[in-house]
Coordinates of C-alpha atoms in Angstrom, one line a residue:
Chain A
X268 CA -0.1 0.0 0.1
X269 CA 3.1 2.3 -0.1
X270 CA 3.5 4.6 -3.2
X271 CA 7.0 4.8 -4.5
X272 CA 8.2 7.6 -7.5
X273 CA 11.8 7.4 -9.1
X274 CA 13.1 10.0 -11.4
X275 CA 9.8 11.0 -13.0
X276 CA 9.9 13.1 -15.9
X277 CA 6.8 14.2 -18.1
X278 CA 6.8 16.9 -21.0
X279 CA 4.1 18.4 -22.7
X280 CA 4.9 20.0 -25.9
X281 CA 8.4 21.0 -24.3
X282 CA 6.8 22.2 -21.4
X283 CA 8.3 20.1 -18.2
X284 CA 5.5 19.5 -16.3
X285 CA 7.1 17.0 -13.9
X286 CA 11.0 17.1 -13.7
X287 CA 12.9 14.4 -12.0
X288 CA 10.6 13.8 -9.2
X289 CA 11.6 10.9 -6.5
X290 CA 9.3 10.4 -3.5
X291 CA 8.0 7.7 -1.2
X292 CA 4.9 7.4 0.7
X293 CA 4.7 4.8 3.6
X294 CA 1.4 2.8 3.9
X295 CA -1.0 4.3 5.7
X296 CA -0.1 7.9 5.5
X297 CA -2.1 11.1 4.5
X298 CA -0.1 13.5 2.5
X299 CA -0.7 16.6 0.6
X300 CA 0.7 17.7 -2.6
X301 CA 0.6 21.5 -2.4
X302 CA 1.6 24.0 -5.0
X303 CA 0.3 26.7 -7.5
X304 CA -1.7 25.8 -10.6
X305 CA 0.7 24.8 -13.3
X306 CA 3.1 23.3 -11.0
X307 CA 3.0 19.8 -12.2
X308 CA 1.2 18.2 -8.9
X309 CA -2.1 17.0 -10.9
X310 CA 0.2 15.6 -13.7
X311 CA 2.3 13.7 -11.0
X312 CA -0.9 12.5 -9.4
X313 CA -2.4 11.3 -12.7
X314 CA 0.7 9.5 -13.5
X315 CA 0.7 7.7 -10.3
X316 CA -2.9 6.9 -11.1
X317 CA -2.0 5.5 -14.7
X318 CA -3.9 8.3 -16.5
X319 CA -0.5 9.8 -17.9
X320 CA 2.3 7.8 -18.8
X321 CA 5.7 9.0 -17.8
X322 CA 8.5 10.1 -20.6
X323 CA 10.8 8.5 -18.1
X324 CA 11.3 7.0 -14.5
X325 CA 9.5 4.5 -12.4
X326 CA 6.4 4.2 -10.6
X327 CA 6.0 1.3 -7.5
X328 CA 3.0 0.4 -5.8
X329 CA 3.2 -1.5 -3.0
X330 CA 6.9 -2.3 -4.1
X331 CA 5.7 -3.6 -7.5
X332 CA 6.7 -2.0 -10.8
X333 CA 3.5 -0.2 -11.8
X334 CA 5.1 2.2 -14.7
X335 CA 3.5 0.7 -17.3
X336 CA 0.7 -1.0 -15.7
X337 CA -2.8 -0.1 -17.2
X338 CA -4.8 2.4 -14.9
X339 CA -7.4 -0.6 -15.0
X340 CA -5.0 -3.1 -13.3
X341 CA -3.7 -0.7 -10.5
X342 CA -6.3 -0.7 -8.0
X343 CA -5.8 2.8 -7.0
X344 CA -9.0 4.9 -6.0
X345 CA -9.2 8.4 -7.8
X346 CA -11.3 11.5 -6.8
X347 CA -11.6 14.0 -9.6
X348 CA -11.8 17.9 -8.9
X349 CA -15.3 18.0 -10.8
X350 CA -16.5 14.8 -9.4
X351 CA -17.0 13.0 -12.6
X352 CA -19.9 11.2 -11.4
X353 CA -21.6 9.1 -13.9
X354 CA -24.5 11.7 -14.7
X355 CA -27.2 8.7 -16.1
X356 CA -26.4 6.6 -13.0
X357 CA -28.1 6.8 -9.5
X358 CA -25.8 7.3 -6.4
X359 CA -26.4 3.5 -5.7
X360 CA -25.1 2.7 -9.3
X361 CA -22.3 5.0 -9.2
X362 CA -20.9 3.3 -6.2
X363 CA -21.6 -0.1 -7.5
X364 CA -19.7 0.6 -10.8
X365 CA -16.2 -0.4 -9.6
X366 CA -17.5 -3.6 -8.0
X367 CA -19.8 -4.7 -11.1
X368 CA -17.0 -4.4 -13.6
X369 CA -15.2 -6.9 -11.1
X370 CA -18.3 -9.2 -11.5
X371 CA -18.9 -9.3 -7.7
X372 CA -22.2 -10.8 -6.7
X373 CA -25.4 -8.8 -6.2
X374 CA -25.4 -9.7 -2.5
X375 CA -21.8 -8.4 -2.1
X376 CA -22.5 -5.3 -4.0
X377 CA -25.6 -4.4 -2.1
X378 CA -23.8 -4.7 1.5
X379 CA -20.8 -2.9 0.2
X380 CA -22.7 0.4 -1.0
X381 CA -24.9 0.4 1.9
X382 CA -21.7 0.5 4.2
X383 CA -20.2 3.2 2.0
X384 CA -23.4 5.0 2.3
X385 CA -23.6 5.3 6.0
X386 CA -19.6 6.0 5.7
X387 CA -20.4 9.1 3.6
X388 CA -23.7 9.7 5.6
X389 CA -25.8 9.5 2.6
X390 CA -28.1 6.4 3.4
X391 CA -31.3 7.0 1.8
X392 CA -29.7 9.0 -1.0
X393 CA -29.3 5.7 -3.0
X394 CA -31.9 6.5 -5.9
X395 CA -30.7 10.0 -6.1
X396 CA -29.0 11.1 -9.5
X397 CA -25.9 13.1 -8.9
X398 CA -27.7 16.1 -10.5
X399 CA -30.2 16.2 -7.4
X400 CA -27.3 16.4 -5.0
X401 CA -25.3 19.3 -3.6
X402 CA -21.6 19.7 -4.2
X403 CA -20.4 18.4 -1.0
X404 CA -22.8 15.4 -1.3
X405 CA -21.5 14.7 -4.8
X406 CA -17.8 14.8 -4.0
X407 CA -18.8 12.5 -1.0
X408 CA -20.2 10.2 -3.5
X409 CA -17.2 10.4 -5.8
X410 CA -15.1 9.3 -2.7
X411 CA -17.3 6.4 -1.8
X412 CA -17.0 5.3 -5.6
X413 CA -13.5 5.3 -5.2
X414 CA -13.3 3.5 -2.2
X415 CA -15.8 0.8 -3.4
X416 CA -13.4 -1.5 -4.9
X417 CA -11.0 -1.4 -1.9
X418 CA -8.4 0.2 -3.6
X419 CA -4.6 0.3 -2.1
X420 CA -4.4 3.8 -2.7
X421 CA -6.4 7.0 -2.7
X422 CA -5.6 9.8 -4.9
X423 CA -7.6 13.2 -4.8
X424 CA -7.2 15.8 -7.2
X425 CA -8.1 19.2 -5.8
X426 CA -11.0 17.3 -3.9
X427 CA -12.6 20.4 -2.5
X428 CA -11.5 23.0 -5.2
X429 CA -15.1 23.4 -6.4
X430 CA -16.9 23.8 -3.3
X431 CA -17.6 26.9 -1.0
X432 CA -15.7 27.5 2.0
X433 CA -17.7 26.3 4.5
X434 CA -18.6 22.9 2.9
X435 CA -14.8 22.6 2.3
X436 CA -14.1 22.7 6.1
X437 CA -16.5 20.2 6.6
X438 CA -15.2 17.9 4.2
X439 CA -11.7 18.3 5.6
X440 CA -12.7 17.1 9.0
X441 CA -14.7 14.2 7.3
X442 CA -11.5 13.2 5.1
X443 CA -9.3 13.2 8.3
X444 CA -11.9 11.0 10.0
X445 CA -12.4 8.5 6.9
X446 CA -8.6 8.2 6.8
X447 CA -8.1 7.5 10.6
X448 CA -10.8 4.8 10.2
X449 CA -9.7 3.2 6.7
X450 CA -5.9 4.0 6.8
X451 CA -5.8 3.9 3.0
X452 CA -2.4 5.5 1.7
X453 CA -3.9 8.9 0.8
X454 CA -2.1 11.6 -1.6
X455 CA -4.3 14.7 -2.2
X456 CA -3.6 17.5 -4.5
X457 CA -4.5 20.9 -3.5
X458 CA -3.4 24.6 -4.0
X459 CA -5.3 25.7 -0.7
X460 CA -2.6 25.8 2.0
X461 CA -4.6 26.0 4.8
X462 CA -6.2 22.6 3.5
X463 CA -2.9 21.0 3.3
X464 CA -1.6 22.3 6.6
X465 CA -4.6 21.3 8.5
X466 CA -5.2 17.9 6.9
X467 CA -2.0 16.4 5.9
X468 CA 0.5 14.8 8.2
X469 CA 3.2 15.8 5.5
X470 CA 3.3 17.8 2.9
X471 CA 5.3 18.1 -0.4
X472 CA 5.6 21.5 -1.9
X473 CA 5.9 21.6 -6.0
X474 CA 7.1 24.4 -8.0
X475 CA 7.9 24.3 -11.7
X476 CA 7.5 20.7 -11.9
X477 CA 10.1 20.1 -8.8
X478 CA 9.3 19.4 -5.3
X479 CA 10.8 22.1 -3.2
X480 CA 10.2 20.9 0.4
X481 CA 9.2 17.6 2.0
X482 CA 8.2 18.0 5.5
X483 CA 5.5 18.1 8.3
X484 CA 3.0 21.1 8.2
X485 CA 5.1 22.7 11.2
X486 CA 8.4 22.5 9.2
X487 CA 7.2 23.8 6.1
X488 CA 5.5 26.8 8.0
X489 CA 8.4 27.6 10.4
X490 CA 11.4 26.7 8.4
X491 CA 10.6 27.0 4.7
X492 CA 13.4 25.7 2.4
X493 CA 13.3 28.0 -0.3
X494 CA 12.1 31.8 -1.2
X495 CA 9.2 30.2 -3.1
X496 CA 7.8 28.5 -0.1
X497 CA 8.6 31.4 2.7
X498 CA 6.3 33.6 0.0
X499 CA 3.6 30.7 -0.9
X500 CA 2.8 29.1 2.5
X501 CA 1.4 31.6 4.9
X502 CA 1.3 35.5 5.0
X503 CA 4.8 37.2 5.1
X504 CA 6.5 40.3 4.9
X505 CA 10.1 40.4 3.0
X506 CA 12.5 43.2 2.6
X507 CA 15.6 43.2 0.6
X508 CA 18.9 44.3 2.5
X509 CA 22.6 43.5 2.4
X510 CA 24.6 42.1 5.3
X511 CA 26.2 45.0 7.2
X512 CA 28.7 43.0 8.9
X513 CA 29.5 39.4 9.8
X514 CA 26.5 38.1 11.7
X515 CA 24.3 41.1 11.5
X516 CA 21.9 42.7 8.8
X517 CA 20.4 45.9 9.3
X518 CA 17.1 47.3 7.7
X519 CA 15.7 50.8 9.1
X520 CA 15.8 50.6 12.7
X521 CA 15.7 47.0 12.8
X522 CA 18.6 44.5 13.4
X523 CA 18.7 41.1 12.3
X524 CA 21.1 38.6 13.9
X525 CA 22.1 36.2 10.9
X526 CA 24.2 33.4 10.2
X527 CA 27.8 34.2 10.2
X528 CA 28.3 32.3 6.8
X529 CA 26.7 35.2 5.0
X530 CA 29.7 37.4 3.8
X531 CA 29.7 41.2 4.5
X532 CA 28.0 43.3 1.6
X533 CA 26.0 40.2 0.4
X534 CA 22.6 40.8 -0.6
X535 CA 19.8 39.0 1.2
X536 CA 16.1 38.9 1.5
X537 CA 14.6 38.6 4.9
X538 CA 11.2 36.7 5.6
X539 CA 9.0 37.5 8.7
X540 CA 5.4 36.9 9.4
X541 CA 2.9 39.5 10.2
X542 CA 2.1 37.6 13.5
X543 CA 5.8 37.4 14.5
X544 CA 6.0 41.2 14.7
X545 CA 5.5 41.8 18.6
X546 CA 3.6 45.1 18.9
X547 CA 3.0 47.0 22.4
X548 CA 1.8 50.5 23.3
X549 CA 4.6 50.6 25.9
X550 CA 8.3 49.9 25.4
X551 CA 9.1 46.8 26.7
X552 CA 12.1 45.5 25.4
X553 CA 14.6 45.8 22.1
X554 CA 11.6 47.2 20.4
X555 CA 11.5 50.0 17.7
X556 CA 9.3 53.0 17.3
X557 CA 6.5 52.8 14.9
X558 CA 3.2 54.4 14.3
X559 CA 0.0 52.9 13.2
X560 CA -0.8 53.9 9.5
X561 CA -3.8 51.6 8.4
X562 CA -6.0 49.0 10.3
X563 CA -7.4 45.7 8.7
X564 CA -9.9 43.7 10.3
X565 CA -9.3 39.9 9.5
X566 CA -11.6 38.0 11.8
X567 CA -9.4 36.5 14.6
X568 CA -6.8 38.9 14.2
X569 CA -6.2 42.4 13.2
X570 CA -3.6 43.7 10.8
X571 CA -1.9 46.8 11.0
X572 CA 0.4 48.6 8.6
X573 CA 3.4 49.9 10.8
X574 CA 5.1 53.1 9.5
X575 CA 8.7 52.6 11.2
X576 CA 10.3 55.6 9.9
X577 CA 12.7 56.3 6.9
X578 CA 9.6 55.8 4.6
X579 CA 9.7 52.0 5.4
X580 CA 6.5 50.1 6.7
X581 CA 5.9 46.6 7.7
X582 CA 2.8 44.4 8.1
X583 CA 1.9 43.2 11.7
X584 CA -1.0 40.9 12.9
X585 CA -2.2 41.0 16.5
X586 CA -4.8 38.6 18.0
X587 CA -8.1 40.5 18.2
X588 CA -8.5 40.4 21.9
X589 CA -5.0 41.8 22.5
X590 CA -5.6 44.5 19.7
X591 CA -8.7 45.7 21.5
X592 CA -7.4 45.7 25.0
X593 CA -4.5 47.7 23.8
X594 CA -6.8 50.3 22.3
X595 CA -4.7 50.2 19.0
X596 CA -5.9 52.6 16.3
X597 CA -4.6 54.5 13.4
X598 CA -2.1 57.1 14.2
X599 CA -1.1 55.6 17.6
X600 CA 2.6 55.2 18.7
X601 CA 3.4 52.1 19.2
X602 CA 6.7 49.6 19.7
X603 CA 7.7 46.9 17.3
X604 CA 9.8 43.8 17.5
X605 CA 10.4 41.1 15.1
X606 CA 10.5 37.7 16.9
X607 CA 11.3 35.2 14.0
X608 CA 12.6 35.6 10.5
X609 CA 14.2 33.6 7.8
X610 CA 17.2 35.0 5.7
X611 CA 17.9 33.7 2.0
X612 CA 20.8 35.0 -0.1
X613 CA 19.4 36.8 -3.2
Chain B
X62 CA -35.6 54.9 -31.9
X63 CA -34.0 58.1 -31.3
X64 CA -32.7 59.2 -27.9
X65 CA -35.8 61.5 -27.6
X66 CA -38.4 59.1 -28.0
X67 CA -36.6 56.8 -25.7
X68 CA -36.7 59.2 -22.8
X69 CA -40.3 60.0 -23.8
X70 CA -41.5 56.5 -23.9
X71 CA -39.6 56.0 -20.5
X72 CA -40.8 59.1 -18.9
X73 CA -44.0 59.9 -20.7
X74 CA -47.5 58.2 -20.5
X75 CA -46.0 54.9 -20.7
X76 CA -44.1 55.0 -17.4
X77 CA -46.8 53.2 -15.6
X78 CA -46.8 50.2 -18.2
X79 CA -43.4 48.7 -17.8
X80 CA -43.9 46.3 -20.8
X81 CA -44.5 49.0 -23.2
X82 CA -41.8 51.1 -21.7
X83 CA -39.2 48.3 -22.8
X84 CA -40.8 47.4 -26.3
X85 CA -41.0 48.9 -29.6
X86 CA -44.2 50.7 -30.9
X87 CA -47.3 48.7 -31.8
X88 CA -47.0 49.2 -35.7
X89 CA -43.4 48.0 -35.5
X90 CA -44.1 45.0 -33.7
X91 CA -47.1 44.0 -35.8
X92 CA -45.4 44.8 -39.2
X93 CA -42.2 42.7 -38.2
X94 CA -44.3 39.9 -37.1
X95 CA -46.5 40.2 -40.3
X96 CA -43.6 39.9 -42.5
X97 CA -42.1 36.9 -40.9
X98 CA -45.6 35.2 -40.9
X99 CA -45.9 36.0 -44.7
X100 CA -42.5 34.7 -45.4
X101 CA -43.1 31.2 -43.8
X102 CA -46.6 30.9 -45.2
X103 CA -45.4 31.7 -48.8
X104 CA -42.5 29.6 -48.7
X105 CA -43.1 26.8 -46.5
X106 CA -46.8 26.3 -45.7
X107 CA -48.1 26.9 -49.1
X108 CA -46.0 24.3 -51.0
X109 CA -46.8 21.7 -48.2
X110 CA -50.4 22.4 -48.7
X111 CA -49.8 22.5 -52.4
X112 CA -48.2 18.9 -52.2
X113 CA -51.2 17.2 -50.5
X114 CA -53.7 19.4 -52.4
X115 CA -52.3 18.1 -55.8
X116 CA -51.9 14.8 -54.7
X117 CA -55.5 14.4 -53.8
X118 CA -56.7 16.1 -57.0
X119 CA -58.3 13.2 -58.5
X120 CA -59.7 11.6 -55.6
X121 CA -58.6 9.1 -52.8
X122 CA -58.6 6.1 -55.1
X123 CA -56.5 7.8 -57.5
X124 CA -54.1 8.5 -54.8
X125 CA -53.8 5.1 -53.3
X126 CA -53.5 3.7 -56.9
X127 CA -50.6 5.9 -57.5
X128 CA -48.9 5.2 -54.1
X129 CA -49.5 1.3 -54.4
X130 CA -48.3 1.1 -58.0
X131 CA -45.5 -1.5 -58.1
X132 CA -43.1 0.8 -59.5
X133 CA -43.8 3.0 -56.7
X134 CA -43.6 0.2 -54.2
X135 CA -40.2 -0.6 -55.5
X136 CA -38.9 3.0 -55.2
X137 CA -40.3 2.9 -51.5
X138 CA -38.4 -0.3 -51.0
X139 CA -35.0 0.9 -52.7
X140 CA -35.3 4.1 -50.6
X141 CA -35.6 2.0 -47.4
X142 CA -32.6 -0.2 -48.2
X143 CA -30.4 2.7 -49.0
X144 CA -31.6 4.7 -46.0
X145 CA -30.9 1.6 -43.6
X146 CA -27.5 1.0 -44.9
X147 CA -26.6 4.7 -44.6
X148 CA -27.9 4.9 -41.3
X149 CA -26.4 1.7 -40.0
X150 CA -22.9 2.4 -41.4
X151 CA -22.6 6.2 -40.7
X152 CA -23.8 5.8 -37.2
X153 CA -21.1 3.0 -36.8
X154 CA -18.5 5.5 -38.6
X155 CA -19.7 8.4 -36.8
X156 CA -19.4 7.0 -33.4
X157 CA -16.1 5.5 -34.0
X158 CA -14.7 8.8 -35.3
X159 CA -16.3 11.0 -32.9
X160 CA -14.8 8.9 -30.1
X161 CA -11.3 8.9 -31.7
X162 CA -11.5 12.2 -32.4
X163 CA -12.6 13.5 -29.0
X164 CA -10.8 11.0 -26.8
X165 CA -7.4 10.6 -28.2
X166 CA -4.8 12.6 -29.8
X167 CA -3.2 11.4 -33.0
X168 CA -1.1 12.2 -36.1
X169 CA -3.4 13.3 -38.8
X170 CA -6.4 14.4 -36.5
X171 CA -7.0 17.8 -38.2
X172 CA -7.0 15.9 -41.5
X173 CA -9.7 13.5 -40.4
X174 CA -11.9 16.2 -39.3
X175 CA -11.6 18.0 -42.6
X176 CA -12.2 14.7 -44.5
X177 CA -15.4 14.0 -42.5
X178 CA -16.8 17.6 -43.8
X179 CA -16.3 17.0 -47.5
X180 CA -19.4 15.5 -48.3
X181 CA -21.1 18.8 -46.9
X182 CA -18.8 20.8 -49.5
X183 CA -19.1 19.1 -52.5
X184 CA -22.2 19.2 -54.8
X185 CA -24.1 15.9 -54.3
X186 CA -23.9 15.6 -58.3
X187 CA -20.3 15.5 -58.2
X188 CA -20.0 12.9 -55.6
X189 CA -22.4 10.6 -57.9
X190 CA -19.9 11.4 -60.5
X191 CA -17.0 10.2 -58.5
X192 CA -18.7 6.9 -58.2
X193 CA -18.9 6.9 -61.9
X194 CA -15.7 7.6 -62.4
X195 CA -14.6 5.0 -60.2
X196 CA -17.1 2.2 -61.0
X197 CA -18.4 3.0 -64.2
X198 CA -17.5 0.8 -67.1
X199 CA -15.1 3.4 -68.2
X200 CA -13.9 4.0 -64.6
X201 CA -10.9 3.0 -62.7
X202 CA -11.8 0.1 -61.3
X203 CA -15.1 -0.4 -63.1
X204 CA -13.9 -3.0 -65.8
X205 CA -12.6 -5.4 -62.9
X206 CA -15.9 -5.4 -61.1
X207 CA -18.1 -5.8 -64.3
X208 CA -15.6 -8.7 -65.4
X209 CA -16.3 -10.3 -61.9
X210 CA -20.3 -9.7 -62.5
X211 CA -20.6 -7.1 -60.0
X212 CA -22.5 -4.1 -61.0
X213 CA -22.3 -1.0 -59.1
X214 CA -23.3 1.7 -61.4
X215 CA -26.7 1.8 -62.5
X216 CA -27.4 -0.6 -59.7
X217 CA -28.4 -1.0 -56.2
X218 CA -25.0 -0.8 -54.7
X219 CA -24.1 2.3 -56.6
X220 CA -27.2 4.1 -55.0
X221 CA -26.5 2.7 -51.5
X222 CA -22.8 4.2 -51.8
X223 CA -23.6 7.2 -53.2
X224 CA -26.4 7.9 -50.3
X225 CA -23.7 6.7 -47.8
X226 CA -21.3 9.5 -49.0
X227 CA -23.8 12.2 -49.0
X228 CA -25.0 11.6 -45.6
X229 CA -21.4 10.6 -44.0
X230 CA -21.0 13.7 -41.6
X231 CA -24.5 14.0 -39.9
X232 CA -23.8 11.6 -37.2
X233 CA -20.0 12.4 -36.7
X234 CA -20.9 16.2 -36.8
X235 CA -23.5 15.7 -34.2
X236 CA -21.2 13.8 -32.0
X237 CA -17.9 15.6 -31.9
X238 CA -18.8 19.0 -30.5
X239 CA -21.2 17.1 -27.8
X240 CA -18.3 14.8 -26.8
X241 CA -15.7 17.6 -26.7
X242 CA -18.0 19.4 -24.2
X243 CA -18.5 16.3 -22.3
X244 CA -14.8 15.8 -22.0
X245 CA -13.0 12.3 -20.7
X246 CA -13.6 12.8 -17.1
X247 CA -16.1 10.2 -16.7
X248 CA -14.5 7.4 -18.9
X249 CA -11.2 8.4 -17.0
X250 CA -13.0 7.5 -13.7
X251 CA -14.5 4.3 -15.1
X252 CA -11.1 3.3 -16.4
X253 CA -9.5 3.8 -12.7
X254 CA -12.4 1.8 -11.3
X255 CA -11.3 -1.1 -13.6
X256 CA -13.6 -0.9 -16.5
X257 CA -12.4 -2.3 -19.9
X258 CA -12.7 -0.4 -23.2
X259 CA -16.0 -2.0 -24.0
X260 CA -17.5 -1.6 -20.7
X261 CA -16.5 2.2 -20.9
X262 CA -18.0 2.5 -24.2
X263 CA -21.3 0.8 -23.6
X264 CA -21.8 1.7 -19.9
X265 CA -20.3 5.4 -19.9
X266 CA -20.0 6.9 -23.4
X267 CA -23.1 5.6 -25.3
X268 CA -25.6 6.5 -22.6
X269 CA -24.0 10.0 -22.1
X270 CA -24.3 10.7 -26.1
X271 CA -27.6 8.7 -26.9
X272 CA -29.8 11.7 -27.3
X273 CA -27.2 13.2 -29.7
X274 CA -26.5 10.5 -31.5
X275 CA -30.3 9.7 -32.1
X276 CA -30.7 13.3 -33.4
X277 CA -27.7 12.6 -35.5
X278 CA -29.2 9.4 -36.9
X279 CA -32.6 11.3 -37.7
X280 CA -30.8 13.9 -39.5
X281 CA -28.9 11.3 -41.4
X282 CA -31.9 9.2 -42.3
X283 CA -34.0 12.3 -43.6
X284 CA -31.4 13.3 -45.9
X285 CA -30.7 9.6 -47.2
X286 CA -34.3 9.4 -48.2
X287 CA -34.4 12.7 -49.7
X288 CA -31.2 12.5 -51.7
X289 CA -31.7 13.4 -55.2
X290 CA -28.5 14.6 -56.9
X291 CA -25.8 12.1 -56.4
X292 CA -28.2 9.0 -56.4
X293 CA -29.9 10.5 -60.0
X294 CA -26.2 10.2 -61.6
X295 CA -25.4 6.6 -60.5
X296 CA -28.9 5.4 -60.9
X297 CA -29.7 5.1 -64.4
X298 CA -33.1 5.6 -63.9
X299 CA -34.3 1.9 -64.5
X300 CA -38.1 1.8 -63.3
X301 CA -38.7 -0.9 -60.8
X302 CA -34.8 -1.5 -60.1
X303 CA -33.0 1.4 -59.7
X304 CA -35.4 4.1 -58.7
X305 CA -35.4 5.6 -55.2
X306 CA -38.6 7.5 -54.0
X307 CA -37.4 11.2 -55.4
X308 CA -36.1 9.7 -58.6
X309 CA -39.7 8.2 -59.2
X310 CA -41.1 11.5 -58.6
X311 CA -39.1 13.1 -61.1
X312 CA -39.8 10.4 -63.8
X313 CA -43.7 10.8 -63.2
X314 CA -43.5 14.5 -63.5
X315 CA -41.7 14.3 -66.6
X316 CA -44.2 12.0 -68.1
X317 CA -46.9 14.9 -67.2
X318 CA -48.5 12.4 -64.5
X319 CA -48.7 15.4 -62.0
X320 CA -51.3 13.8 -59.6
X321 CA -49.4 10.6 -59.5
X322 CA -46.0 12.8 -58.9
X323 CA -47.7 14.7 -56.3
X324 CA -49.1 11.4 -54.7
X325 CA -45.5 9.9 -54.5
X326 CA -44.1 13.0 -53.5
X327 CA -46.6 13.4 -50.4
X328 CA -45.2 10.1 -49.0
X329 CA -41.7 12.0 -48.9
X330 CA -43.5 15.2 -47.3
X331 CA -45.0 13.0 -45.1
X332 CA -41.6 11.1 -44.1
X333 CA -40.2 14.5 -43.9
X334 CA -42.9 15.9 -41.3
X335 CA -42.6 12.5 -39.1
X336 CA -38.9 13.1 -38.9
X337 CA -39.3 17.0 -38.2
X338 CA -41.5 16.0 -35.2
X339 CA -39.2 13.3 -34.2
X340 CA -36.4 15.7 -34.2
X341 CA -38.2 18.4 -32.1
X342 CA -39.0 15.7 -29.6
X343 CA -35.5 14.1 -29.4
X344 CA -34.1 17.8 -29.7
X345 CA -36.2 19.0 -26.6
X346 CA -35.0 15.7 -24.7
X347 CA -31.3 16.5 -25.6
X348 CA -31.4 20.1 -24.5
X349 CA -32.8 19.0 -21.2
X350 CA -29.9 16.7 -21.0
X351 CA -27.2 18.9 -21.6
X352 CA -28.2 21.7 -19.1
X353 CA -26.8 21.4 -16.0
X354 CA -29.6 21.0 -13.3
X355 CA -29.4 23.2 -10.1
X356 CA -28.4 21.5 -7.1
X357 CA -31.5 22.3 -5.5
X358 CA -31.5 19.7 -2.7
X359 CA -28.9 21.0 -0.6
X360 CA -30.8 19.4 2.6
X361 CA -28.5 17.0 4.6
X362 CA -30.0 13.6 5.4
X363 CA -31.4 13.5 8.9
X364 CA -29.4 10.5 10.7

């Protein structure tokens, strides 16, 4: 039930969709493939499913060579972004399809379909047609259909991409629960970082056909490996400056202690998250003077644009309760410190 | 309508009547509708009435005699035979070509699409001539066939061939845009679920295209029964042997047997009307199938 990919390549009319990708998913894991559109993540998923043939490289499913095995023989479950439910079949027949083509007995089919219907919480909906279901219900039927033939791996291509925010969140929880129960090795493609961070135990970040980082959500969020990931995952400020002296970079009033391996005069880009900017009304320690220029309400946090002098400004996010208690408002003089940051050479 | 009148009709005496405020003056509406009705009556309804009127000119008995005349019956039979072969073969070809063109990428795909359209762009008379040039006595392969005692030109096979050629594009032209719009998602889903190529075709693709396919078949059948030009060239007009219904009408007409000509023509007209009704019924169903139903039932099940 493991998935292994070795040096996979795929080119479409000169466009390198997937370049030299190798990865290994352990049996029972739940992994997200995160990247912007056009990064090759769907192509990689479709190659694992057998819907695209790689130009070179190898795919192993449960340790068996499967690169040129037909999609029909791979025993993978695949969930499409736009559901791809069979329009002219009822919910029951949709889920039963993968069992019927395997010539299972009617009794076996009935039992399995009813189990899956209760798993997706759609018992009593078996006679409905896909057009009579809501988006979230359709996607759950698509997952049940993919699970019916007991696949060794489950692949989901932007499974919640076409749904509205509320339903997406419900389905995220549901997929997590489903995975805990079934323990099917699951790989899902998404361009929504929150989805990846929240659901997956491991995230592979793709960009330009390559995997840029492979790690747990916390590793990805707190230790981005590249410029791209620092900007792509989570909100961030970034500033360009040069190394002032060994182990120190200065930007405006801020002093960043950096790795001594950077040489003096080297150009660097420093990333820091708005919530890693510590803002108080009274000076506490190591802070610089700032003035609130603009306030933006973002739900659980409030974002401030801080003027730090010399025509420079940064974004800071403060939890709503703290912000209200401190009485932050436009034009107020405050103190700010950057508590965490990442430096990359330019 | 000038700017001034628009303002007047919005602000003026019509302001209380929203329908009148948003439409043209009455005389414009009625004259436009009148022109339309007159045109349809003159060019479509009158000829239709005339066909049935002239057919029954000499009474019902004469009409029935003309229609059940052995020559007429033979023409009906030949028309049905050629329509049958065209519909069956072009359905198989149409589905196969549309399937290949929309679900696969291959070298020469655009050439194939262009080739399918040729019968639409070539005059039917030229199409008939092509077969005479190929299978006629002086033709490219004609001598070989005649030596082997196979008669194609001035015989039934020629008529069937010419009809197939002329009706070639109907089914595939109907299916290609439909299948392109549907994409391959459902087929891919079925493949990953373990279905074979045949299972995918019969259980997924065919049910999805059935109404479009039926629509194409109806159009193909209508054209096959009514084809005149191409068939006329290859037929040789041998009465009772190589006359289809349209050709039989022509012969009767040329013999100044107008009532009989119109009687036989009324059969073709009747077929056309039936086809139109079938087309309208299938078309309505087909449109309904194509539209995406709103997901009106958002309610979750109560567990």
